[in-house]
């Protein structure tokens, strides 16, 4: 019984911290912290096992605050656990503090940034799968808001969690009724949530989220094995402060100093209790030792090969020497060629079905636990997971994205299947490596470079077969490029990547017959772009530059080259300038001006001007 | 009974068309057409009411093929209905035909492009709401695949459909068991789907999707009023062709000529029946006559005002003179200021809760029915709906997107809330207008310009208050810019937009004291960019250009200016070059190099070089 009183008191301490922190910061979401004070107290000081000295202890339970706007109470819990210095709390949201407005891994116990709602559960899936695979005794606890359950991403993750029998995964939904601008769709109708989670094959437990006994009992309850569990906690937003309790219009608003004083008086004095004594370390469990080599066996190719096919081969061989590599799919593995890995390493292969957000969230979870996920789908469908990709960047996630079927060169399937804006998704992300191979050998080389390099990376692959240009010994470092044709008489530089490299080479051959020399650069590293080589080529070849790419005009290679050359050269940009349509690859490359014919024309226009 | 036989025969005709079309095209998805042949026959030739002479007849039922890869059978149905010439079917996927690989509105009966899965239901929501509002007797039928039910977007839409009591909306799920690369999560477990839709408060009907009687009965069944209905149809992928029926590995593969012959022999001769006679025209119903003016009453401002706040005022006043305008929210209307419209025009305001994909899909549905939706959320969260936005472009949708809370200038909430890649989402879309106002008056002017201009548009608004620069009479046409400071002694041009305009003006004042003149341009039209003015300014001001924007380095104003000036000027680009963090707006503008101090430094560097 003493424990119960202590947990109540810890909840009170967390409330007091949350109020003071947000008032001090002058911004933040105190009321959403107040509704989860008891849940947080119970999780951090009874339910969870973690080694307060090591956020990376393999045996730790993992916690994901999916409702990231409740960051203050998360920081407060870590302070109570002795992990964050108590005075640091008053630095909430300061530019000098890792206690940001929404959680990011700048604070080491946060494994994945949150704050864009509805993503935490998919991250939890990845962590739970990684922990099962690596035999961690830990569990994953994902604390969600009720409002964010409107996000489809929650149901993608709920689906995959039960399908994978993730009984080491707990979701806790803080059902405090109020969203940002009005009551949530279901308000306090806790049964509406229960029906949904039951339909998605979860164990469900309904409780009063302010009752410590009920919370503890919920986590102890025996439940159907092989299923994830959700605790549906009915709570009051602003609980504990009468004048904000359960009142609309208090989302994302700190109390002013006067109101804060009033609130603190209502709550009473800070209970004197050392919460830290309730932190429970986990049983010892060693992280699995995984072979992590990158020098995989390169294949030999005889004929024209699709770069996506070579990627599949490379991933398979990488998987043989690197046990940290896992492959993720959204039911297109026979198109991206992740299927080769899936067949050989089913235990390291994870199907998300047609749910790209869930796939990317899962990848973030795997990366958070030290794995190297390769998440592949059609480049066009990476748009579906753009927000998750963005959050993966803020999570500093070591995730490798692969987008196949890029550009109009996919042909007859039509625009909905053409990746024409994928470079525009990844280029804005600072330090995200983007490689775009043009043949089978470069595809394999790019896989090696991306796998080796810690951090986010994107591989852009092509649907049609393309001729071989390189050898299996060639290297494709991030930031590099290949000068494929060069002479002292070059009148222009053609900068291409992927399928357009072959068009540039055709143009070279045909122009050569007319005694016109051009430089041809394979800019396989879209980001970082090889500024030095490009700039030098421009200078050496009359400052005439033709960029040709199978991508929309904005956001891709053309932008990258323009920025790199800022002011140094004349640039003609051949790219997709209108909304495209179905047709054969050849017809479309011609219609949108991306083939050898148009390259030649652009070069000649330079000469004649 | 004759009717039943005829529908069976129509289904057979649709099968034969689908097989021949895809074999002729050499690509496509015949087996997914075969599973829905009876469903299609019943829908187009018994259930639905439509005027075959007018796709825009206000009384028409609407059909959305959410599983867009089944396009061939859709075209075949329109051919059988006499809408598409029968021989045109053999032009499937040709560059000369509107019968594309996946449906696009190039074929006039298609109101919304599909092919990225899981989107159709949200489009159906918008159409159904628009039809209720405009008192159309029509219903909306959305035909979905089972595989796409893994997409969260389906559940966002399912949620909103029942919450809005859309009893004029029918979803039909073609549960053919097989996805692209393997069996779907639930295979033929039709009850799994029933549980989910029931939990999302839908009427559900389970049928054998190849049994005409069952299909017809399902649509006639009396059901709970005020709820949308889903028909869960158990089907066989490849039905009717023994050697592809229910076999994995036949997704997206046409039969070769020999196999096609074999298949056609199995199916038997083309039944001789004129399906057209079963096309049922709807009762007459006139489209509501809506006032559609754009010259709304502009507000007067006294002090610094956030552009998002002024946008809210403008939308409200636009709504007063334009009854086609509707406002959509994802539970942030008190931040985007869509709430002003919501309060004044609740009947034209639609809440999607925290479900941005659903919001954008709904907007596409409204636009398809002739309304002008303004869909607003935080710019960062538009990433969540990127794939829907992409498909809105292929739908040629007249949707206006509004993204608030852009850039590091939002301050302490931290990176998850900062729109720093939103320009990179919209810029690649050909012909998408992007306006980015810097004060309250320009915000209102931009709303007018976007509303007036048919097609996709994006308005980027700012969280903090900014000083007034313009007057209520100023116009902000798409493609324009404002030269705010200009002299004959200008040593550089500073191109800014939004909040950085004010930093540029500060820099101007401070430099002026040092007798250094700069030109300042407010490039409020990010797309199309005002190339002429920028180019001229560059020439007149020593070809020194500073671009300063609160956006990541790639994909935004910097790229736009670089492309516009290609080679004409030296460009220094001040922008967010690393993953940002929490802090005050002022601290962050300084830390990431976007304020007057850094602009001055950049200008001086030009002078001294």
mmCIF file of N, CA and C in Angstrom, chain A residues 93 95 97 100-102 106 115-117 151-152 156 159 163 179-182 185 195-196 199 331 333-335 351 353-354 356-357 383-384 386-387 390 393-394 413 415-417 421 427-428 527 552 554 559 563 567 569 579-582, chain B residues 93 95 97 100-102 106 115-117 151-152 156 159 179-183 185 195-196 199 331 333-335 351 353-354 356-357 383-384 386-387 390 393-394 413 415-417 421 427-428 527 552 554 559 563 567 569 579-582:
data_model
loop_
_atom_site.group_PDB
_atom_site.id
_atom_site.type_symbol
_atom_site.label_atom_id
_atom_site.label_comp_id
_atom_site.label_asym_id
_atom_site.label_seq_id
_atom_site.Cartn_x
_atom_site.Cartn_y
_atom_site.Cartn_z
ATOM 1 N N UNK A 93 13.123 23.483 -23.507
ATOM 2 C CA UNK A 93 12.946 24.230 -24.761
ATOM 3 C C UNK A 93 14.008 25.295 -25.020
ATOM 4 N N UNK A 95 17.621 26.732 -26.171
ATOM 5 C CA UNK A 95 18.492 26.340 -27.275
ATOM 6 C C UNK A 95 19.723 25.595 -26.768
ATOM 7 N N UNK A 97 19.626 23.349 -24.278
ATOM 8 C CA UNK A 97 19.257 22.136 -23.552
ATOM 9 C C UNK A 97 18.851 21.018 -24.509
ATOM 10 N N UNK A 100 14.167 19.242 -25.463
ATOM 11 C CA UNK A 100 13.490 20.030 -26.499
ATOM 12 C C UNK A 100 11.976 20.015 -26.316
ATOM 13 N N UNK A 101 11.324 20.825 -27.118
ATOM 14 C CA UNK A 101 9.873 20.958 -27.058
ATOM 15 C C UNK A 101 9.146 19.649 -27.356
ATOM 16 N N UNK A 102 9.683 18.889 -28.253
ATOM 17 C CA UNK A 102 9.213 17.534 -28.526
ATOM 18 C C UNK A 102 10.451 16.639 -28.490
ATOM 19 N N UNK A 106 18.562 13.868 -29.286
ATOM 20 C CA UNK A 106 19.628 14.653 -28.667
ATOM 21 C C UNK A 106 19.678 14.313 -27.179
ATOM 22 N N UNK A 115 6.492 13.657 -32.242
ATOM 23 C CA UNK A 115 5.930 15.008 -32.282
ATOM 24 C C UNK A 115 5.063 15.154 -33.527
ATOM 25 N N UNK A 116 5.341 14.339 -34.526
ATOM 26 C CA UNK A 116 4.376 14.196 -35.601
ATOM 27 C C UNK A 116 3.575 12.967 -35.190
ATOM 28 N N UNK A 117 2.298 13.157 -34.976
ATOM 29 C CA UNK A 117 1.523 12.145 -34.250
ATOM 30 C C UNK A 117 1.279 10.865 -35.042
ATOM 31 N N UNK A 151 -4.989 8.953 -36.865
ATOM 32 C CA UNK A 151 -3.975 8.770 -37.913
ATOM 33 C C UNK A 151 -4.006 7.327 -38.413
ATOM 34 N N UNK A 152 -4.076 7.176 -39.710
ATOM 35 C CA UNK A 152 -4.048 5.836 -40.293
ATOM 36 C C UNK A 152 -2.796 5.065 -39.924
ATOM 37 N N UNK A 156 -2.054 0.993 -39.344
ATOM 38 C CA UNK A 156 -1.056 0.196 -40.070
ATOM 39 C C UNK A 156 -0.192 -0.569 -39.064
ATOM 40 N N UNK A 159 -2.077 -3.311 -37.024
ATOM 41 C CA UNK A 159 -2.241 -4.468 -37.891
ATOM 42 C C UNK A 159 -1.011 -5.365 -37.885
ATOM 43 N N UNK A 163 -0.213 -9.115 -36.261
ATOM 44 C CA UNK A 163 0.181 -10.122 -37.251
ATOM 45 C C UNK A 163 1.523 -10.746 -36.893
ATOM 46 N N UNK A 179 -8.807 17.061 -28.136
ATOM 47 C CA UNK A 179 -7.736 17.258 -29.110
ATOM 48 C C UNK A 179 -7.184 18.665 -29.008
ATOM 49 N N UNK A 180 -6.544 19.118 -30.089
ATOM 50 C CA UNK A 180 -6.005 20.480 -30.058
ATOM 51 C C UNK A 180 -7.108 21.522 -30.184
ATOM 52 N N UNK A 181 -8.019 21.305 -31.124
ATOM 53 C CA UNK A 181 -8.958 22.378 -31.435
ATOM 54 C C UNK A 181 -10.392 22.062 -31.033
ATOM 55 N N UNK A 182 -10.637 20.816 -30.644
ATOM 56 C CA UNK A 182 -11.989 20.451 -30.231
ATOM 57 C C UNK A 182 -11.941 19.052 -29.613
ATOM 58 N N UNK A 185 -12.839 12.670 -31.997
ATOM 59 C CA UNK A 185 -14.013 12.043 -32.602
ATOM 60 C C UNK A 185 -14.801 11.212 -31.583
ATOM 61 N N UNK A 195 -13.243 -1.452 -29.352
ATOM 62 C CA UNK A 195 -13.731 -2.182 -30.526
ATOM 63 C C UNK A 195 -12.670 -2.223 -31.618
ATOM 64 N N UNK A 196 -12.058 -1.064 -31.843
ATOM 65 C CA UNK A 196 -11.075 -0.994 -32.926
ATOM 66 C C UNK A 196 -9.871 -1.883 -32.642
ATOM 67 N N UNK A 199 -10.709 -5.438 -32.963
ATOM 68 C CA UNK A 199 -10.842 -5.829 -34.379
ATOM 69 C C UNK A 199 -9.477 -5.995 -35.033
ATOM 70 N N UNK A 331 4.900 -5.189 -49.582
ATOM 71 C CA UNK A 331 4.295 -6.046 -50.611
ATOM 72 C C UNK A 331 4.645 -5.664 -52.049
ATOM 73 N N UNK A 333 8.075 -6.656 -52.938
ATOM 74 C CA UNK A 333 9.445 -7.170 -52.900
ATOM 75 C C UNK A 333 9.848 -7.852 -54.187
ATOM 76 N N UNK A 334 8.865 -8.333 -54.959
ATOM 77 C CA UNK A 334 9.203 -8.925 -56.259
ATOM 78 C C UNK A 334 9.440 -7.855 -57.322
ATOM 79 N N UNK A 335 9.199 -6.616 -56.983
ATOM 80 C CA UNK A 335 9.515 -5.518 -57.909
ATOM 81 C C UNK A 335 10.779 -4.774 -57.481
ATOM 82 N N UNK A 351 7.543 -8.143 -43.389
ATOM 83 C CA UNK A 351 6.515 -7.730 -44.328
ATOM 84 C C UNK A 351 5.562 -6.753 -43.634
ATOM 85 N N UNK A 353 3.095 -5.449 -45.596
ATOM 86 C CA UNK A 353 2.003 -5.368 -46.563
ATOM 87 C C UNK A 353 1.966 -3.940 -47.144
ATOM 88 N N UNK A 354 0.845 -3.545 -47.708
ATOM 89 C CA UNK A 354 0.844 -2.250 -48.411
ATOM 90 C C UNK A 354 0.653 -1.135 -47.395
ATOM 91 N N UNK A 356 3.290 1.761 -46.237
ATOM 92 C CA UNK A 356 4.637 2.305 -46.316
ATOM 93 C C UNK A 356 5.018 3.078 -45.053
ATOM 94 N N UNK A 357 4.039 3.735 -44.435
ATOM 95 C CA UNK A 357 4.347 4.451 -43.197
ATOM 96 C C UNK A 357 4.772 3.461 -42.119
ATOM 97 N N UNK A 383 6.616 8.637 -51.032
ATOM 98 C CA UNK A 383 5.841 9.845 -50.698
ATOM 99 C C UNK A 383 4.864 9.536 -49.574
ATOM 100 N N UNK A 384 4.330 8.331 -49.588
ATOM 101 C CA UNK A 384 3.335 7.949 -48.584
ATOM 102 C C UNK A 384 3.904 8.024 -47.187
ATOM 103 N N UNK A 386 6.473 10.076 -46.319
ATOM 104 C CA UNK A 386 7.353 11.249 -46.245
ATOM 105 C C UNK A 386 7.492 11.770 -44.818
ATOM 106 N N UNK A 387 6.387 11.832 -44.114
ATOM 107 C CA UNK A 387 6.448 12.376 -42.751
ATOM 108 C C UNK A 387 7.267 11.462 -41.836
ATOM 109 N N UNK A 390 10.869 12.065 -42.719
ATOM 110 C CA UNK A 390 11.272 13.312 -42.069
ATOM 111 C C UNK A 390 11.621 13.072 -40.598
ATOM 112 N N UNK A 393 14.829 11.322 -40.030
ATOM 113 C CA UNK A 393 15.974 12.243 -40.079
ATOM 114 C C UNK A 393 16.200 12.867 -38.706
ATOM 115 N N UNK A 394 15.128 13.349 -38.076
ATOM 116 C CA UNK A 394 15.261 13.956 -36.752
ATOM 117 C C UNK A 394 15.621 12.910 -35.691
ATOM 118 N N UNK A 413 2.693 1.812 -67.089
ATOM 119 C CA UNK A 413 1.869 1.826 -65.872
ATOM 120 C C UNK A 413 1.302 3.208 -65.580
ATOM 121 N N UNK A 415 1.495 7.584 -64.583
ATOM 122 C CA UNK A 415 2.102 8.509 -63.626
ATOM 123 C C UNK A 415 2.001 8.093 -62.166
ATOM 124 N N UNK A 416 0.911 7.449 -61.790
ATOM 125 C CA UNK A 416 0.782 7.131 -60.362
ATOM 126 C C UNK A 416 1.906 6.222 -59.878
ATOM 127 N N UNK A 417 2.541 5.503 -60.797
ATOM 128 C CA UNK A 417 3.599 4.566 -60.409
ATOM 129 C C UNK A 417 5.007 5.133 -60.625
ATOM 130 N N UNK A 421 9.350 12.618 -57.824
ATOM 131 C CA UNK A 421 9.549 13.630 -56.793
ATOM 132 C C UNK A 421 10.310 13.059 -55.604
ATOM 133 N N UNK A 427 16.508 15.089 -50.840
ATOM 134 C CA UNK A 427 17.538 16.140 -50.920
ATOM 135 C C UNK A 427 17.439 17.173 -49.806
ATOM 136 N N UNK A 428 16.237 17.606 -49.393
ATOM 137 C CA UNK A 428 16.214 18.610 -48.321
ATOM 138 C C UNK A 428 16.777 18.109 -46.989
ATOM 139 N N UNK A 527 23.509 13.396 -53.763
ATOM 140 C CA UNK A 527 23.771 14.173 -52.540
ATOM 141 C C UNK A 527 24.707 13.401 -51.632
ATOM 142 N N UNK A 552 11.025 15.183 -62.004
ATOM 143 C CA UNK A 552 10.434 16.491 -62.259
ATOM 144 C C UNK A 552 11.517 17.567 -62.245
ATOM 145 N N UNK A 554 11.876 20.294 -60.593
ATOM 146 C CA UNK A 554 12.337 20.837 -59.325
ATOM 147 C C UNK A 554 12.638 19.751 -58.305
ATOM 148 N N UNK A 559 18.443 20.891 -59.700
ATOM 149 C CA UNK A 559 18.606 21.810 -58.579
ATOM 150 C C UNK A 559 19.986 21.635 -57.943
ATOM 151 N N UNK A 563 22.694 24.602 -57.780
ATOM 152 C CA UNK A 563 23.210 25.106 -56.510
ATOM 153 C C UNK A 563 24.730 24.964 -56.459
ATOM 154 N N UNK A 567 26.131 30.246 -60.513
ATOM 155 C CA UNK A 567 26.712 31.375 -61.234
ATOM 156 C C UNK A 567 27.889 31.025 -62.123
ATOM 157 N N UNK A 569 28.209 28.667 -64.580
ATOM 158 C CA UNK A 569 28.043 28.101 -65.931
ATOM 159 C C UNK A 569 26.626 28.303 -66.429
ATOM 160 N N UNK A 579 2.926 17.031 -66.218
ATOM 161 C CA UNK A 579 2.408 15.802 -65.627
ATOM 162 C C UNK A 579 2.398 14.728 -66.707
ATOM 163 N N UNK A 580 3.142 13.659 -66.521
ATOM 164 C CA UNK A 580 3.294 12.676 -67.598
ATOM 165 C C UNK A 580 2.129 11.693 -67.678
ATOM 166 N N UNK A 581 2.242 10.753 -68.602
ATOM 167 C CA UNK A 581 1.153 9.838 -68.899
ATOM 168 C C UNK A 581 1.711 8.467 -69.272
ATOM 169 N N UNK A 582 0.831 7.530 -69.558
ATOM 170 C CA UNK A 582 1.259 6.201 -69.986
ATOM 171 C C UNK A 582 1.875 6.249 -71.375
ATOM 172 N N UNK B 93 -3.089 1.799 -72.599
ATOM 173 C CA UNK B 93 -1.715 2.119 -72.228
ATOM 174 C C UNK B 93 -0.883 2.741 -73.356
ATOM 175 N N UNK B 95 0.418 5.708 -75.762
ATOM 176 C CA UNK B 95 0.678 7.121 -75.496
ATOM 177 C C UNK B 95 -0.383 8.014 -76.131
ATOM 178 N N UNK B 97 -3.652 7.246 -76.167
ATOM 179 C CA UNK B 97 -4.979 6.938 -75.641
ATOM 180 C C UNK B 97 -5.186 7.511 -74.246
ATOM 181 N N UNK B 100 -5.285 4.997 -69.816
ATOM 182 C CA UNK B 100 -3.943 4.820 -69.263
ATOM 183 C C UNK B 100 -3.834 3.556 -68.404
ATOM 184 N N UNK B 101 -2.621 3.251 -68.007
ATOM 185 C CA UNK B 101 -2.350 2.063 -67.201
ATOM 186 C C UNK B 101 -3.076 2.079 -65.869
ATOM 187 N N UNK B 102 -3.180 3.222 -65.283
ATOM 188 C CA UNK B 102 -3.989 3.435 -64.083
ATOM 189 C C UNK B 102 -4.877 4.647 -64.381
ATOM 190 N N UNK B 106 -7.683 12.189 -67.456
ATOM 191 C CA UNK B 106 -7.608 12.419 -68.898
ATOM 192 C C UNK B 106 -8.803 11.722 -69.553
ATOM 193 N N UNK B 115 -4.256 4.614 -58.200
ATOM 194 C CA UNK B 115 -3.106 3.794 -58.579
ATOM 195 C C UNK B 115 -2.091 3.780 -57.450
ATOM 196 N N UNK B 116 -2.142 4.817 -56.619
ATOM 197 C CA UNK B 116 -1.456 4.702 -55.346
ATOM 198 C C UNK B 116 -2.548 4.236 -54.396
ATOM 199 N N UNK B 117 -2.346 3.088 -53.809
ATOM 200 C CA UNK B 117 -3.466 2.406 -53.163
ATOM 201 C C UNK B 117 -3.925 3.054 -51.860
ATOM 202 N N UNK B 151 -3.366 -0.163 -45.884
ATOM 203 C CA UNK B 151 -2.999 1.255 -45.833
ATOM 204 C C UNK B 151 -3.788 1.966 -44.734
ATOM 205 N N UNK B 152 -3.095 2.694 -43.901
ATOM 206 C CA UNK B 152 -3.762 3.446 -42.849
ATOM 207 C C UNK B 152 -4.775 4.432 -43.397
ATOM 208 N N UNK B 156 -8.361 5.934 -41.891
ATOM 209 C CA UNK B 156 -8.666 7.354 -41.672
ATOM 210 C C UNK B 156 -10.002 7.684 -42.330
ATOM 211 N N UNK B 159 -13.109 5.957 -40.734
ATOM 212 C CA UNK B 159 -13.430 6.673 -39.510
ATOM 213 C C UNK B 159 -14.311 7.898 -39.786
ATOM 214 N N UNK B 179 -2.002 -10.478 -52.819
ATOM 215 C CA UNK B 179 -1.401 -9.170 -53.064
ATOM 216 C C UNK B 179 -0.456 -9.246 -54.247
ATOM 217 N N UNK B 180 0.476 -8.286 -54.291
ATOM 218 C CA UNK B 180 1.415 -8.321 -55.419
ATOM 219 C C UNK B 180 2.448 -9.414 -55.254
ATOM 220 N N UNK B 181 2.997 -9.522 -54.054
ATOM 221 C CA UNK B 181 4.151 -10.407 -53.895
ATOM 222 C C UNK B 181 3.856 -11.627 -53.044
ATOM 223 N N UNK B 182 2.692 -11.665 -52.406
ATOM 224 C CA UNK B 182 2.343 -12.823 -51.582
ATOM 225 C C UNK B 182 0.893 -12.693 -51.164
ATOM 226 N N UNK B 183 0.433 -13.648 -50.367
ATOM 227 C CA UNK B 183 -0.940 -13.551 -49.848
ATOM 228 C C UNK B 183 -1.054 -12.313 -48.966
ATOM 229 N N UNK B 185 -2.397 -10.067 -45.715
ATOM 230 C CA UNK B 185 -2.347 -10.434 -44.304
ATOM 231 C C UNK B 185 -3.497 -11.356 -43.910
ATOM 232 N N UNK B 195 -14.858 -7.487 -39.011
ATOM 233 C CA UNK B 195 -14.610 -6.980 -37.660
ATOM 234 C C UNK B 195 -14.108 -5.544 -37.701
ATOM 235 N N UNK B 196 -13.171 -5.301 -38.602
ATOM 236 C CA UNK B 196 -12.582 -3.962 -38.663
ATOM 237 C C UNK B 196 -13.624 -2.916 -39.079
ATOM 238 N N UNK B 199 -16.038 -2.292 -36.375
ATOM 239 C CA UNK B 199 -15.452 -1.484 -35.301
ATOM 240 C C UNK B 199 -15.369 -0.013 -35.703
ATOM 241 N N UNK B 331 -7.729 18.914 -37.175
ATOM 242 C CA UNK B 331 -7.670 19.288 -35.756
ATOM 243 C C UNK B 331 -6.538 20.257 -35.402
ATOM 244 N N UNK B 333 -7.233 23.693 -36.510
ATOM 245 C CA UNK B 333 -7.858 24.886 -37.088
ATOM 246 C C UNK B 333 -7.648 26.132 -36.252
ATOM 247 N N UNK B 334 -7.383 25.954 -34.959
ATOM 248 C CA UNK B 334 -7.083 27.123 -34.127
ATOM 249 C C UNK B 334 -5.632 27.577 -34.290
ATOM 250 N N UNK B 335 -4.841 26.821 -35.013
ATOM 251 C CA UNK B 335 -3.473 27.239 -35.332
ATOM 252 C C UNK B 335 -3.359 27.746 -36.756
ATOM 253 N N UNK B 351 -14.252 18.417 -40.561
ATOM 254 C CA UNK B 351 -13.201 18.022 -39.641
ATOM 255 C C UNK B 351 -12.734 16.596 -39.960
ATOM 256 N N UNK B 353 -10.172 15.386 -38.084
ATOM 257 C CA UNK B 353 -9.346 15.056 -36.927
ATOM 258 C C UNK B 353 -7.888 14.902 -37.384
ATOM 259 N N UNK B 354 -7.068 14.242 -36.595
ATOM 260 C CA UNK B 354 -5.636 14.251 -36.937
ATOM 261 C C UNK B 354 -5.382 13.182 -38.002
ATOM 262 N N UNK B 356 -4.255 13.671 -41.891
ATOM 263 C CA UNK B 356 -3.973 14.584 -43.006
ATOM 264 C C UNK B 356 -4.229 13.927 -44.356
ATOM 265 N N UNK B 357 -3.948 12.627 -44.447
ATOM 266 C CA UNK B 357 -4.213 11.949 -45.717
ATOM 267 C C UNK B 357 -5.704 11.984 -46.018
ATOM 268 N N UNK B 383 3.547 16.778 -45.192
ATOM 269 C CA UNK B 383 4.375 15.623 -45.575
ATOM 270 C C UNK B 383 3.579 14.330 -45.408
ATOM 271 N N UNK B 384 2.734 14.300 -44.385
ATOM 272 C CA UNK B 384 1.968 13.095 -44.103
ATOM 273 C C UNK B 384 1.068 12.734 -45.271
ATOM 274 N N UNK B 386 1.729 13.595 -48.491
ATOM 275 C CA UNK B 386 2.467 13.878 -49.729
ATOM 276 C C UNK B 386 1.965 13.019 -50.893
ATOM 277 N N UNK B 387 1.730 11.760 -50.634
ATOM 278 C CA UNK B 387 1.297 10.877 -51.725
ATOM 279 C C UNK B 387 -0.094 11.271 -52.223
ATOM 280 N N UNK B 390 0.398 14.340 -54.317
ATOM 281 C CA UNK B 390 0.901 13.901 -55.625
ATOM 282 C C UNK B 390 -0.257 13.428 -56.509
ATOM 283 N N UNK B 393 -2.416 16.120 -57.843
ATOM 284 C CA UNK B 393 -1.847 16.740 -59.047
ATOM 285 C C UNK B 393 -2.251 15.941 -60.286
ATOM 286 N N UNK B 394 -2.111 14.623 -60.223
ATOM 287 C CA UNK B 394 -2.491 13.796 -61.376
ATOM 288 C C UNK B 394 -4.004 13.803 -61.594
ATOM 289 N N UNK B 413 8.873 24.836 -30.133
ATOM 290 C CA UNK B 413 8.243 23.527 -30.302
ATOM 291 C C UNK B 413 9.198 22.490 -30.884
ATOM 292 N N UNK B 415 11.922 20.736 -33.999
ATOM 293 C CA UNK B 415 11.940 20.390 -35.421
ATOM 294 C C UNK B 415 10.729 19.620 -35.917
ATOM 295 N N UNK B 416 10.147 18.764 -35.095
ATOM 296 C CA UNK B 416 9.025 17.966 -35.608
ATOM 297 C C UNK B 416 7.871 18.844 -36.068
ATOM 298 N N UNK B 417 7.802 20.076 -35.556
ATOM 299 C CA UNK B 417 6.691 20.959 -35.903
ATOM 300 C C UNK B 417 7.050 21.986 -36.987
ATOM 301 N N UNK B 421 10.424 21.459 -45.421
ATOM 302 C CA UNK B 421 10.542 20.718 -46.672
ATOM 303 C C UNK B 421 9.252 20.802 -47.475
ATOM 304 N N UNK B 427 6.958 22.277 -55.093
ATOM 305 C CA UNK B 427 7.669 22.790 -56.270
ATOM 306 C C UNK B 427 7.787 21.769 -57.394
ATOM 307 N N UNK B 428 8.040 20.497 -57.106
ATOM 308 C CA UNK B 428 8.154 19.568 -58.253
ATOM 309 C C UNK B 428 6.861 19.413 -59.045
ATOM 310 N N UNK B 527 6.458 29.834 -56.897
ATOM 311 C CA UNK B 527 6.271 29.114 -58.158
ATOM 312 C C UNK B 527 4.980 29.570 -58.814
ATOM 313 N N UNK B 552 14.764 24.275 -45.622
ATOM 314 C CA UNK B 552 16.013 23.558 -45.833
ATOM 315 C C UNK B 552 16.682 24.049 -47.119
ATOM 316 N N UNK B 554 17.699 22.582 -49.772
ATOM 317 C CA UNK B 554 17.266 22.060 -51.064
ATOM 318 C C UNK B 554 15.753 22.047 -51.201
ATOM 319 N N UNK B 559 16.657 26.924 -54.698
ATOM 320 C CA UNK B 559 16.642 26.145 -55.933
ATOM 321 C C UNK B 559 15.906 26.908 -57.034
ATOM 322 N N UNK B 563 17.701 27.970 -60.478
ATOM 323 C CA UNK B 563 17.230 27.506 -61.778
ATOM 324 C C UNK B 563 16.874 28.690 -62.665
ATOM 325 N N UNK B 567 23.255 30.418 -64.263
ATOM 326 C CA UNK B 567 24.491 30.915 -64.860
ATOM 327 C C UNK B 567 24.620 32.423 -64.924
ATOM 328 N N UNK B 569 24.286 34.770 -62.450
ATOM 329 C CA UNK B 569 24.710 35.561 -61.290
ATOM 330 C C UNK B 569 25.389 34.682 -60.253
ATOM 331 N N UNK B 579 19.990 19.827 -39.299
ATOM 332 C CA UNK B 579 18.751 19.473 -38.607
ATOM 333 C C UNK B 579 18.599 20.402 -37.414
ATOM 334 N N UNK B 580 17.547 21.205 -37.380
ATOM 335 C CA UNK B 580 17.441 22.225 -36.328
ATOM 336 C C UNK B 580 16.917 21.666 -35.007
ATOM 337 N N UNK B 581 16.735 22.563 -34.043
ATOM 338 C CA UNK B 581 16.389 22.187 -32.686
ATOM 339 C C UNK B 581 15.489 23.247 -32.063
ATOM 340 N N UNK B 582 15.072 23.013 -30.833
ATOM 341 C CA UNK B 582 14.256 23.994 -30.113
ATOM 342 C C UNK B 582 15.065 25.239 -29.757
#
